[in-house]
Amino acid sequence: MAENKSQSVRKMKYSKPYLLHDLTVYTDGAIRLTNFYVPKVLNSLFQLDVVLYYIANEEMAKKANEKANELLDRETDRVMKLLDGANDMVKKKSLTDNIEYSMSFAKKYKLQTPLAGKFIKLIQSVDQFNRALDVMWLNGELDSQSRVKRLKRLNASLLNLSGTLYNIGINALKVAQEQGHGEDIESTLKENNVVVDKKQMTEEDLEADSAVDLQPNSESEVAAIQPKSSETEALVIETEGVSFTAGFDLTK
């Protein structure tokens, strides 16, 4: 009887609170990251949370969350230093910063884990940094080559981070399936309208996604998206020279 009760408890429905967050980005690099990777990463982080709930392994949960937090905190610190430096330059030079953009992307996201909130805030900071570079460029304080080089470098780094965070959830699901929890987890994810991802992201995937033109997914998903001016050249995000981490082994 005690054993049956224990199994019943383990199979109770998973219920999760969430926050709704409105995200709007304007710069080309941030729009690409948002369009291609925010949904994938948020789904994967939720997938990780569901996996850890069913596995109920404190050591594994601690390791997975510490790894994801470490990656996010490190990249956030780096971006904030870049942003502070750029904003200081804009203020020091008294540059005109009321610039407009021919394109914007807006959507309401469901944040179901603290990691999701951190990732969204990071994307917002990236958009702000890109904007600061645009301010300096339009005011003649930054040449075109330097601007594009900095944009590419930052966005390549964010692509790598996104791929790694995505793969953390994939690896966690693989461990859960090996322990016999796959069916419960996939059922819970589907009930929460989360696509069940099983294939790891590779460097080739990142390069392919970065080369695709932006297209809105649907009217219901995209709250506001304006067509890009034909005079504006699309930014190609390069990953050359930046190492990509496929993930980490949750079993070690």
Coordinates of N, CA and C in Angstrom, one line a residue:
M1 N 0.8 -1.2 0.0 CA 0.0 0.0 0.0 C 0.9 1.3 0.0
A2 N 1.9 1.3 0.9 CA 2.8 2.4 0.9 C 3.5 2.7 -0.4
E3 N 3.9 1.5 -1.1 CA 4.6 1.7 -2.3 C 3.6 2.3 -3.4
N4 N 2.4 1.9 -3.4 CA 1.4 2.4 -4.4 C 1.2 3.9 -4.1
K5 N 1.1 4.3 -2.8 CA 0.9 5.7 -2.5 C 2.1 6.5 -2.9
S6 N 3.3 6.0 -2.8 CA 4.5 6.7 -3.2 C 4.5 7.0 -4.7
Q7 N 4.1 5.9 -5.5 CA 4.0 6.0 -6.9 C 3.0 7.0 -7.3
S8 N 1.9 7.1 -6.6 CA 0.8 8.0 -6.9 C 1.3 9.5 -6.7
V9 N 2.0 9.7 -5.6 CA 2.6 11.0 -5.3 C 3.5 11.5 -6.4
R10 N 4.4 10.6 -6.9 CA 5.3 10.9 -7.9 C 4.6 11.3 -9.2
K11 N 3.4 10.7 -9.5 CA 2.8 11.0 -10.7 C 1.7 12.0 -10.7
M12 N 1.7 12.8 -9.6 CA 0.7 13.9 -9.4 C 1.0 14.9 -10.6
K13 N 0.0 15.6 -11.0 CA 0.1 16.6 -12.1 C 1.1 17.8 -11.6
Y14 N 1.9 18.2 -12.6 CA 2.8 19.3 -12.3 C 2.1 20.6 -12.5
S15 N 2.1 21.4 -11.5 CA 1.5 22.8 -11.6 C 2.6 23.8 -11.4
K16 N 2.6 24.8 -12.3 CA 3.7 25.8 -12.2 C 3.2 27.2 -12.3
P17 N 3.6 28.1 -11.4 CA 3.3 29.5 -11.6 C 4.1 30.2 -12.7
Y18 N 3.6 31.3 -13.2 CA 4.4 31.9 -14.2 C 4.1 33.4 -14.2
L19 N 5.0 34.2 -14.8 CA 4.8 35.6 -15.0 C 4.7 35.9 -16.5
L20 N 3.8 36.8 -16.9 CA 3.7 37.3 -18.3 C 4.6 38.5 -18.5
H21 N 5.5 38.5 -19.5 CA 6.4 39.6 -19.7 C 6.3 40.1 -21.1
D22 N 6.1 41.3 -21.3 CA 6.1 41.9 -22.6 C 7.5 42.3 -23.1
L23 N 8.0 41.7 -24.1 CA 9.3 42.0 -24.7 C 9.2 42.7 -26.0
T24 N 9.9 43.9 -26.1 CA 10.0 44.6 -27.4 C 11.4 44.9 -27.7
V25 N 11.9 44.5 -28.9 CA 13.3 44.8 -29.3 C 13.2 45.5 -30.6
Y26 N 14.3 46.3 -30.9 CA 14.3 47.1 -32.1 C 15.5 46.9 -33.0
T27 N 16.6 46.5 -32.4 CA 17.8 46.4 -33.2 C 17.9 45.0 -33.9
D28 N 18.5 45.0 -35.1 CA 18.5 43.8 -35.9 C 19.0 42.6 -35.2
G29 N 20.1 42.7 -34.5 CA 20.7 41.6 -33.8 C 19.8 41.0 -32.8
A30 N 19.2 41.9 -32.0 CA 18.3 41.5 -30.9 C 17.0 40.8 -31.5
I31 N 16.5 41.4 -32.6 CA 15.3 40.8 -33.2 C 15.6 39.4 -33.7
R32 N 16.8 39.2 -34.3 CA 17.2 37.8 -34.7 C 17.2 36.9 -33.6
L33 N 17.9 37.3 -32.5 CA 18.0 36.4 -31.3 C 16.6 36.1 -30.8
T34 N 15.8 37.1 -30.7 CA 14.4 36.9 -30.2 C 13.6 36.0 -31.0
N35 N 13.6 36.2 -32.3 CA 12.8 35.5 -33.2 C 13.2 34.0 -33.3
F36 N 14.5 33.8 -33.3 CA 15.0 32.4 -33.5 C 15.2 31.6 -32.2
Y37 N 15.6 32.3 -31.1 CA 16.1 31.6 -30.0 C 15.3 31.7 -28.7
V38 N 14.7 32.8 -28.5 CA 13.9 33.0 -27.2 C 12.9 31.9 -27.0
P39 N 12.0 31.6 -28.0 CA 11.1 30.5 -27.8 C 11.8 29.1 -27.5
K40 N 12.8 28.9 -28.2 CA 13.5 27.6 -28.0 C 14.2 27.5 -26.6
V41 N 14.8 28.6 -26.2 CA 15.5 28.6 -24.9 C 14.5 28.5 -23.8
L42 N 13.4 29.3 -23.9 CA 12.4 29.3 -22.8 C 11.7 27.9 -22.7
N43 N 11.4 27.3 -23.8 CA 10.9 25.9 -23.8 C 11.8 25.0 -23.2
S44 N 13.1 25.1 -23.5 CA 14.1 24.1 -23.0 C 14.3 24.3 -21.5
L45 N 14.3 25.6 -21.0 CA 14.4 25.8 -19.6 C 13.2 25.3 -18.8
F46 N 12.1 25.4 -19.4 CA 10.9 24.8 -18.7 C 10.9 23.3 -18.8
Q47 N 11.4 22.8 -19.9 CA 11.6 21.3 -20.0 C 12.6 20.8 -18.9
L48 N 13.6 21.6 -18.7 CA 14.6 21.2 -17.6 C 13.9 21.2 -16.3
D49 N 13.1 22.2 -16.0 CA 12.4 22.3 -14.7 C 11.4 21.1 -14.5
V50 N 10.7 20.8 -15.6 CA 9.8 19.6 -15.5 C 10.6 18.3 -15.3
V51 N 11.7 18.2 -16.0 CA 12.5 17.0 -15.8 C 13.0 16.8 -14.4
L52 N 13.5 17.9 -13.8 CA 14.0 17.8 -12.5 C 12.9 17.6 -11.4
Y53 N 11.7 18.0 -11.7 CA 10.5 17.8 -10.9 C 10.2 16.3 -10.8
Y54 N 10.2 15.6 -12.0 CA 9.9 14.2 -12.0 C 11.1 13.3 -11.5
I55 N 12.3 13.7 -11.8 CA 13.4 12.9 -11.4 C 13.6 13.0 -9.9
A56 N 13.3 14.2 -9.3 CA 13.4 14.4 -7.9 C 14.8 14.1 -7.3
N57 N 15.8 14.5 -8.1 CA 17.2 14.2 -7.6 C 17.8 15.6 -7.3
E58 N 18.0 15.8 -6.0 CA 18.4 17.2 -5.5 C 19.8 17.5 -6.1
E59 N 20.7 16.5 -6.1 CA 22.1 16.8 -6.6 C 22.1 17.1 -8.1
M60 N 21.3 16.4 -8.8 CA 21.2 16.7 -10.3 C 20.5 18.1 -10.5
A61 N 19.5 18.4 -9.7 CA 18.8 19.7 -9.9 C 19.7 20.8 -9.5
K62 N 20.5 20.6 -8.5 CA 21.5 21.7 -8.1 C 22.5 21.9 -9.2
K63 N 23.0 20.8 -9.7 CA 24.1 21.0 -10.7 C 23.6 21.6 -12.0
A64 N 22.4 21.2 -12.4 CA 21.8 21.8 -13.6 C 21.5 23.2 -13.5
N65 N 20.9 23.6 -12.4 CA 20.6 25.0 -12.2 C 21.8 25.9 -12.0
E66 N 22.8 25.4 -11.3 CA 24.0 26.1 -11.1 C 24.7 26.4 -12.4
K67 N 24.7 25.3 -13.3 CA 25.4 25.5 -14.5 C 24.7 26.5 -15.4
A68 N 23.4 26.5 -15.5 CA 22.6 27.4 -16.3 C 22.8 28.8 -15.7
N69 N 22.7 29.0 -14.4 CA 22.8 30.3 -13.8 C 24.2 30.9 -14.0
E70 N 25.2 30.0 -13.9 CA 26.6 30.4 -14.1 C 26.8 31.0 -15.5
L71 N 26.3 30.3 -16.5 CA 26.4 30.7 -17.9 C 25.6 32.1 -18.1
L72 N 24.4 32.2 -17.6 CA 23.6 33.4 -17.7 C 24.3 34.6 -17.0
D73 N 24.7 34.3 -15.8 CA 25.3 35.4 -15.0 C 26.6 35.9 -15.6
R74 N 27.4 35.0 -16.2 CA 28.7 35.4 -16.8 C 28.4 36.3 -18.0
E75 N 27.5 35.9 -18.9 CA 27.2 36.6 -20.1 C 26.5 37.9 -19.7
T76 N 25.6 37.9 -18.7 CA 25.0 39.2 -18.3 C 26.0 40.2 -17.8
D77 N 26.9 39.7 -17.0 CA 27.9 40.7 -16.5 C 28.7 41.3 -17.6
R78 N 29.1 40.4 -18.6 CA 29.8 40.9 -19.8 C 29.1 42.0 -20.6
V79 N 27.8 41.7 -20.8 CA 27.0 42.6 -21.6 C 26.7 43.9 -20.8
M80 N 26.5 43.8 -19.5 CA 26.3 45.0 -18.7 C 27.5 45.9 -18.7
K81 N 28.7 45.3 -18.7 CA 29.9 46.2 -18.8 C 30.0 46.9 -20.1
L82 N 29.7 46.1 -21.2 CA 29.7 46.7 -22.5 C 28.7 47.9 -22.6
L83 N 27.5 47.6 -22.0 CA 26.4 48.6 -22.1 C 26.7 49.8 -21.3
D84 N 27.3 49.6 -20.1 CA 27.7 50.8 -19.3 C 28.7 51.6 -20.0
G85 N 29.7 51.0 -20.6 CA 30.7 51.7 -21.3 C 30.2 52.5 -22.5
A86 N 29.2 51.9 -23.2 CA 28.6 52.6 -24.4 C 27.8 53.7 -23.9
N87 N 27.0 53.5 -22.9 CA 26.1 54.6 -22.3 C 26.9 55.8 -21.8
D88 N 28.1 55.5 -21.2 CA 29.0 56.5 -20.7 C 29.5 57.4 -21.8
M89 N 29.8 56.7 -22.9 CA 30.3 57.4 -24.1 C 29.2 58.3 -24.7
V90 N 28.0 57.8 -24.8 CA 26.9 58.6 -25.3 C 26.7 59.8 -24.4
K91 N 26.7 59.7 -23.1 CA 26.5 60.8 -22.2 C 27.7 61.8 -22.3
K92 N 28.9 61.2 -22.3 CA 30.1 62.1 -22.3 C 30.1 63.0 -23.5
K93 N 29.7 62.4 -24.7 CA 29.7 63.2 -25.9 C 28.4 63.9 -26.2
S94 N 27.5 63.8 -25.3 CA 26.1 64.4 -25.4 C 25.5 64.2 -26.8
L95 N 25.5 62.9 -27.1 CA 25.0 62.5 -28.4 C 23.5 62.4 -28.5
T96 N 23.0 62.8 -29.6 CA 21.5 62.7 -29.8 C 21.1 61.2 -29.8
D97 N 20.2 60.8 -28.9 CA 19.9 59.4 -28.8 C 18.4 59.1 -29.1
N98 N 17.7 60.0 -29.6 CA 16.3 59.8 -29.9 C 16.1 59.2 -31.3
I99 N 16.8 58.1 -31.5 CA 16.8 57.5 -32.9 C 15.5 56.6 -33.0
E100 N 15.2 56.3 -34.3 CA 14.0 55.5 -34.6 C 14.5 54.3 -35.4
Y101 N 13.7 53.3 -35.4 CA 14.0 52.0 -36.2 C 12.9 51.7 -37.2
S102 N 13.2 51.1 -38.3 CA 12.2 50.8 -39.3 C 11.6 49.4 -39.0
M103 N 12.1 48.7 -38.0 CA 11.5 47.4 -37.7 C 11.5 47.2 -36.2
S104 N 10.5 46.5 -35.7 CA 10.4 46.2 -34.3 C 9.8 44.8 -34.1
F105 N 10.0 44.2 -33.0 CA 9.5 42.9 -32.7 C 9.0 42.9 -31.3
A106 N 7.7 42.5 -31.1 CA 7.1 42.6 -29.7 C 6.3 41.3 -29.5
K107 N 6.4 40.8 -28.3 CA 5.6 39.6 -28.0 C 5.5 39.4 -26.5
K108 N 4.5 38.8 -26.0 CA 4.3 38.5 -24.6 C 4.7 37.1 -24.3
Y109 N 5.7 37.0 -23.4 CA 6.2 35.7 -23.1 C 5.8 35.2 -21.7
K110 N 5.6 33.9 -21.6 CA 5.3 33.3 -20.3 C 6.6 32.8 -19.6
L111 N 7.0 33.4 -18.5 CA 8.2 33.1 -17.8 C 7.9 32.1 -16.7
Q112 N 8.3 30.9 -16.9 CA 7.9 29.8 -15.9 C 9.0 29.4 -15.0
T113 N 10.2 29.9 -15.2 CA 11.3 29.7 -14.2 C 12.1 30.9 -14.1
P114 N 12.9 31.1 -13.0 CA 13.8 32.2 -12.8 C 14.8 32.3 -13.9
L115 N 15.3 31.2 -14.4 CA 16.2 31.2 -15.5 C 15.6 31.9 -16.7
A116 N 14.4 31.7 -17.0 CA 13.7 32.3 -18.1 C 13.7 33.8 -18.0
G117 N 13.4 34.3 -16.8 CA 13.4 35.7 -16.5 C 14.8 36.3 -16.8
K118 N 15.8 35.6 -16.3 CA 17.2 36.1 -16.5 C 17.6 36.2 -18.0
F119 N 17.1 35.2 -18.8 CA 17.4 35.2 -20.2 C 16.7 36.3 -20.9
I120 N 15.5 36.6 -20.6 CA 14.8 37.7 -21.2 C 15.4 39.0 -20.9
K121 N 15.8 39.2 -19.7 CA 16.5 40.5 -19.3 C 17.8 40.6 -20.0
L122 N 18.5 39.5 -20.3 CA 19.7 39.6 -21.0 C 19.5 40.0 -22.5
I123 N 18.4 39.5 -23.1 CA 18.1 39.9 -24.4 C 17.8 41.4 -24.5
Q124 N 17.1 41.9 -23.5 CA 16.8 43.3 -23.4 C 18.1 44.2 -23.3
S125 N 19.0 43.7 -22.5 CA 20.3 44.4 -22.4 C 21.1 44.4 -23.7
V126 N 21.0 43.3 -24.4 CA 21.7 43.2 -25.7 C 21.1 44.2 -26.7
D127 N 19.7 44.4 -26.7 CA 19.1 45.3 -27.5 C 19.5 46.8 -27.2
Q128 N 19.6 47.0 -25.9 CA 20.0 48.4 -25.4 C 21.5 48.7 -25.8
F129 N 22.4 47.7 -25.7 CA 23.7 47.9 -26.2 C 23.8 48.1 -27.7
N130 N 23.1 47.3 -28.4 CA 23.1 47.5 -29.9 C 22.6 48.9 -30.2
R131 N 21.6 49.3 -29.5 CA 21.0 50.7 -29.7 C 22.1 51.8 -29.4
A132 N 22.8 51.6 -28.3 CA 23.9 52.5 -28.0 C 24.9 52.6 -29.1
L133 N 25.3 51.5 -29.7 CA 26.2 51.5 -30.8 C 25.7 52.2 -32.0
D134 N 24.4 52.0 -32.2 CA 23.7 52.7 -33.3 C 23.7 54.3 -33.1
V135 N 23.5 54.7 -31.9 CA 23.5 56.1 -31.5 C 24.9 56.7 -31.8
M136 N 26.0 56.0 -31.4 CA 27.3 56.4 -31.7 C 27.6 56.5 -33.2
W137 N 27.2 55.5 -33.9 CA 27.4 55.4 -35.3 C 26.7 56.5 -36.1
L138 N 25.4 56.7 -35.7 CA 24.6 57.8 -36.4 C 25.2 59.2 -36.1
N139 N 25.8 59.3 -34.9 CA 26.4 60.6 -34.6 C 27.8 60.8 -35.0
G140 N 28.3 59.8 -35.8 CA 29.7 59.9 -36.3 C 30.8 59.6 -35.3
E141 N 30.5 59.0 -34.2 CA 31.5 58.7 -33.2 C 32.0 57.2 -33.3
L142 N 31.4 56.5 -34.2 CA 31.8 55.1 -34.4 C 31.7 54.8 -35.9
D143 N 32.8 54.3 -36.5 CA 32.8 54.0 -37.9 C 32.0 52.7 -38.2
S144 N 31.6 52.5 -39.4 CA 30.7 51.4 -39.8 C 31.4 50.0 -39.5
Q145 N 32.7 49.9 -39.9 CA 33.4 48.7 -39.7 C 33.4 48.3 -38.2
S146 N 33.7 49.2 -37.3 CA 33.8 48.9 -35.9 C 32.5 48.6 -35.4
R147 N 31.4 49.3 -35.8 CA 30.1 49.0 -35.4 C 29.7 47.5 -35.7
V148 N 29.8 47.2 -37.0 CA 29.4 45.8 -37.4 C 30.2 44.8 -36.7
K149 N 31.5 45.0 -36.5 CA 32.4 44.0 -35.8 C 31.9 43.8 -34.4
R150 N 31.6 44.9 -33.7 CA 31.1 44.7 -32.3 C 29.8 44.0 -32.3
L151 N 28.9 44.4 -33.2 CA 27.6 43.7 -33.2 C 27.7 42.2 -33.5
K152 N 28.5 41.9 -34.4 CA 28.7 40.5 -34.8 C 29.3 39.7 -33.6
R153 N 30.3 40.3 -33.0 CA 30.9 39.6 -31.9 C 30.0 39.3 -30.7
L154 N 29.2 40.3 -30.4 CA 28.2 40.1 -29.3 C 27.1 39.1 -29.7
N155 N 26.6 39.2 -30.8 CA 25.5 38.3 -31.2 C 26.0 36.9 -31.4
A156 N 27.2 36.7 -31.9 CA 27.7 35.4 -32.0 C 27.8 34.7 -30.6
S157 N 28.3 35.5 -29.6 CA 28.4 35.0 -28.2 C 27.0 34.6 -27.7
L158 N 26.0 35.5 -28.0 CA 24.6 35.2 -27.5 C 24.0 33.9 -28.2
L159 N 24.4 33.7 -29.5 CA 24.0 32.5 -30.2 C 24.5 31.3 -29.5
N160 N 25.8 31.4 -29.2 CA 26.4 30.2 -28.5 C 25.8 29.9 -27.1
L161 N 25.5 31.0 -26.4 CA 24.9 30.8 -25.1 C 23.5 30.2 -25.3
S162 N 22.7 30.7 -26.2 CA 21.4 30.2 -26.5 C 21.4 28.7 -26.8
G163 N 22.4 28.3 -27.7 CA 22.5 26.9 -28.0 C 22.9 26.0 -26.8
T164 N 23.7 26.5 -25.9 CA 24.1 25.8 -24.8 C 22.9 25.6 -23.8
L165 N 22.2 26.7 -23.5 CA 21.0 26.6 -22.6 C 20.0 25.7 -23.2
Y166 N 19.8 25.7 -24.5 CA 18.8 24.8 -25.2 C 19.2 23.4 -24.9
N167 N 20.5 23.1 -25.1 CA 21.0 21.7 -25.0 C 20.9 21.2 -23.6
I168 N 21.0 22.1 -22.6 CA 20.9 21.6 -21.2 C 19.5 20.9 -21.0
G169 N 18.5 21.5 -21.5 CA 17.1 20.9 -21.4 C 17.1 19.6 -22.2
I170 N 17.7 19.5 -23.3 CA 17.7 18.3 -24.1 C 18.4 17.2 -23.4
N171 N 19.6 17.5 -22.8 CA 20.3 16.5 -22.1 C 19.6 16.0 -20.9
A172 N 18.9 16.9 -20.2 CA 18.1 16.5 -19.0 C 17.0 15.5 -19.4
L173 N 16.3 15.8 -20.5 CA 15.3 14.9 -20.9 C 15.8 13.5 -21.2
K174 N 17.0 13.5 -21.8 CA 17.6 12.2 -22.2 C 17.9 11.4 -20.9
V175 N 18.3 12.0 -19.9 CA 18.6 11.3 -18.6 C 17.3 10.8 -18.0
A176 N 16.2 11.7 -18.1 CA 14.9 11.3 -17.5 C 14.3 10.1 -18.3
Q177 N 14.5 10.1 -19.6 CA 14.0 9.0 -20.4 C 14.7 7.7 -20.0
E178 N 16.0 7.7 -19.7 CA 16.7 6.6 -19.3 C 16.3 6.0 -18.0
Q179 N 15.7 6.9 -17.1 CA 15.2 6.5 -15.8 C 13.7 6.2 -15.8
G180 N 13.1 6.2 -17.0 CA 11.7 5.8 -17.1 C 10.7 6.9 -16.9
H181 N 11.1 8.2 -16.9 CA 10.2 9.3 -16.7 C 9.7 10.0 -18.0
G182 N 10.2 9.5 -19.1 CA 9.9 10.2 -20.4 C 8.5 10.4 -20.7
E183 N 7.6 9.4 -20.5 CA 6.2 9.5 -20.8 C 5.5 10.6 -20.0
D184 N 5.8 10.6 -18.7 CA 5.2 11.6 -17.8 C 5.6 13.0 -18.2
I185 N 6.9 13.2 -18.5 CA 7.4 14.5 -18.8 C 6.9 15.0 -20.1
E186 N 6.9 14.2 -21.1 CA 6.4 14.6 -22.4 C 4.9 15.0 -22.3
S187 N 4.1 14.2 -21.6 CA 2.7 14.5 -21.4 C 2.5 15.9 -20.7
T188 N 3.3 16.1 -19.7 CA 3.2 17.4 -19.0 C 3.6 18.6 -19.9
L189 N 4.7 18.4 -20.6 CA 5.1 19.5 -21.6 C 4.0 19.8 -22.6
K190 N 3.4 18.8 -23.1 CA 2.4 19.0 -24.1 C 1.2 19.6 -23.5
E191 N 0.8 19.3 -22.3 CA -0.3 19.9 -21.6 C -0.1 21.4 -21.4
N192 N 1.2 21.8 -21.3 CA 1.6 23.2 -21.1 C 1.9 23.9 -22.5
N193 N 1.5 23.2 -23.6 CA 1.8 23.8 -24.9 C 3.3 24.0 -25.2
V194 N 4.1 23.1 -24.7 CA 5.5 23.2 -24.9 C 5.9 22.1 -25.9
V195 N 6.6 22.5 -27.0 CA 7.1 21.5 -27.9 C 8.2 20.7 -27.3
V196 N 8.1 19.3 -27.4 CA 9.1 18.4 -26.8 C 10.3 18.4 -27.7
D197 N 11.4 18.9 -27.2 CA 12.6 18.9 -28.0 C 13.5 17.8 -27.6
K198 N 14.1 17.1 -28.5 CA 15.0 15.9 -28.2 C 16.3 16.0 -28.9
K199 N 16.4 16.8 -30.0 CA 17.6 16.8 -30.8 C 18.5 18.0 -30.3
Q200 N 19.8 17.7 -30.0 CA 20.7 18.7 -29.6 C 21.0 19.7 -30.7
M201 N 21.3 20.9 -30.3 CA 21.6 22.0 -31.3 C 23.1 21.9 -31.6
T202 N 23.5 22.0 -32.8 CA 24.9 22.0 -33.2 C 25.3 23.3 -33.7
E203 N 26.6 23.5 -33.9 CA 27.2 24.7 -34.4 C 26.6 25.0 -35.9
E204 N 26.4 23.9 -36.6 CA 25.8 24.1 -37.9 C 24.4 24.6 -37.9
D205 N 23.7 24.2 -36.9 CA 22.3 24.7 -36.7 C 22.3 26.2 -36.5
L206 N 23.3 26.7 -35.6 CA 23.4 28.1 -35.3 C 23.7 28.9 -36.6
E207 N 24.7 28.4 -37.4 CA 25.1 29.1 -38.6 C 23.9 29.2 -39.6
A208 N 23.1 28.1 -39.7 CA 22.0 28.1 -40.6 C 20.9 29.0 -40.2
D209 N 20.6 29.1 -38.9 CA 19.6 30.0 -38.4 C 20.0 31.4 -38.5
S210 N 21.3 31.7 -38.3 CA 21.7 33.1 -38.4 C 21.7 33.7 -39.8
A211 N 21.6 32.8 -40.8 CA 21.6 33.3 -42.2 C 20.2 33.4 -42.7
V212 N 19.1 33.0 -42.0 CA 17.8 33.0 -42.5 C 17.2 34.4 -42.3
D213 N 16.4 34.8 -43.3 CA 15.7 36.1 -43.2 C 14.6 36.1 -42.2
L214 N 14.4 37.2 -41.5 CA 13.3 37.2 -40.5 C 11.9 37.1 -41.1
Q215 N 11.1 36.3 -40.6 CA 9.7 36.2 -41.0 C 8.9 36.0 -39.7
P216 N 7.8 36.8 -39.6 CA 6.9 36.6 -38.4 C 6.3 35.2 -38.4
N217 N 6.2 34.6 -37.2 CA 5.6 33.2 -37.2 C 4.1 33.2 -37.5
S218 N 3.4 34.1 -36.9 CA 2.0 34.2 -37.1 C 1.5 35.5 -36.5
E219 N 0.3 36.0 -36.9 CA -0.3 37.2 -36.3 C -0.5 37.0 -34.8
S220 N -0.9 35.8 -34.4 CA -1.2 35.6 -33.0 C 0.1 35.6 -32.1
E221 N 1.2 35.2 -32.7 CA 2.4 35.2 -32.0 C 3.2 36.5 -31.9
V222 N 3.1 37.3 -33.0 CA 3.8 38.5 -33.1 C 2.9 39.7 -32.9
A223 N 3.1 40.4 -31.8 CA 2.2 41.5 -31.5 C 2.5 42.7 -32.4
A224 N 3.7 42.9 -32.7 CA 4.0 44.1 -33.6 C 5.3 43.8 -34.4
I225 N 5.2 43.8 -35.7 CA 6.4 43.7 -36.5 C 6.2 44.5 -37.8
Q226 N 7.2 45.3 -38.0 CA 7.1 46.2 -39.2 C 8.1 45.8 -40.2
P227 N 7.8 45.9 -41.5 CA 8.7 45.5 -42.6 C 10.0 46.3 -42.6
K228 N 11.0 45.6 -42.9 CA 12.3 46.3 -42.9 C 12.5 47.1 -44.2
S229 N 13.1 48.2 -44.0 CA 13.4 49.1 -45.2 C 14.3 48.3 -46.2
S230 N 14.0 48.5 -47.5 CA 14.8 47.8 -48.5 C 16.2 48.4 -48.5
E231 N 16.4 49.6 -47.9 CA 17.7 50.3 -48.0 C 18.6 49.8 -46.8
T232 N 18.0 49.0 -45.9 CA 18.7 48.6 -44.7 C 19.3 47.2 -45.0
E233 N 20.6 47.0 -44.9 CA 21.2 45.7 -45.2 C 21.1 44.8 -44.0
A234 N 20.7 43.6 -44.2 CA 20.5 42.6 -43.1 C 21.9 42.3 -42.5
L235 N 22.0 42.2 -41.1 CA 23.2 41.9 -40.5 C 23.4 40.4 -40.4
V236 N 24.5 39.9 -40.9 CA 24.8 38.5 -40.9 C 25.5 38.2 -39.6
I237 N 25.0 37.3 -38.8 CA 25.7 37.0 -37.5 C 26.7 35.9 -37.8
E238 N 27.9 36.2 -37.5 CA 28.9 35.2 -37.8 C 29.3 34.5 -36.5
T239 N 29.6 33.2 -36.6 CA 30.1 32.5 -35.4 C 31.5 32.1 -35.5
E240 N 32.2 32.5 -36.5 CA 33.6 32.1 -36.8 C 34.5 32.6 -35.6
G241 N 35.3 31.8 -35.1 CA 36.2 32.2 -34.1 C 35.6 32.2 -32.7
V242 N 34.4 31.8 -32.5 CA 33.7 31.7 -31.2 C 33.4 30.3 -30.9
S243 N 33.9 29.8 -29.8 CA 33.6 28.4 -29.5 C 32.2 28.1 -29.1
F244 N 31.6 27.0 -29.5 CA 30.3 26.6 -29.2 C 30.3 25.4 -28.2
T245 N 29.6 25.5 -27.1 CA 29.5 24.4 -26.2 C 28.2 23.7 -26.3
A246 N 28.2 22.5 -26.7 CA 27.0 21.7 -27.0 C 26.2 21.4 -25.7
G247 N 26.7 21.6 -24.6 CA 25.9 21.3 -23.4 C 26.8 20.6 -22.3
F248 N 26.2 20.0 -21.4 CA 27.1 19.3 -20.4 C 26.4 18.0 -20.0
D249 N 27.1 17.1 -19.4 CA 26.6 15.7 -19.1 C 26.0 15.8 -17.7
L250 N 24.7 15.6 -17.6 CA 24.0 15.7 -16.3 C 24.3 14.5 -15.4
T251 N 24.8 13.5 -16.0 CA 25.1 12.3 -15.2 C 26.4 12.3 -14.5
K252 N 27.3 13.2 -14.8 CA 28.6 13.2 -14.1 C 28.6 14.2 -12.9

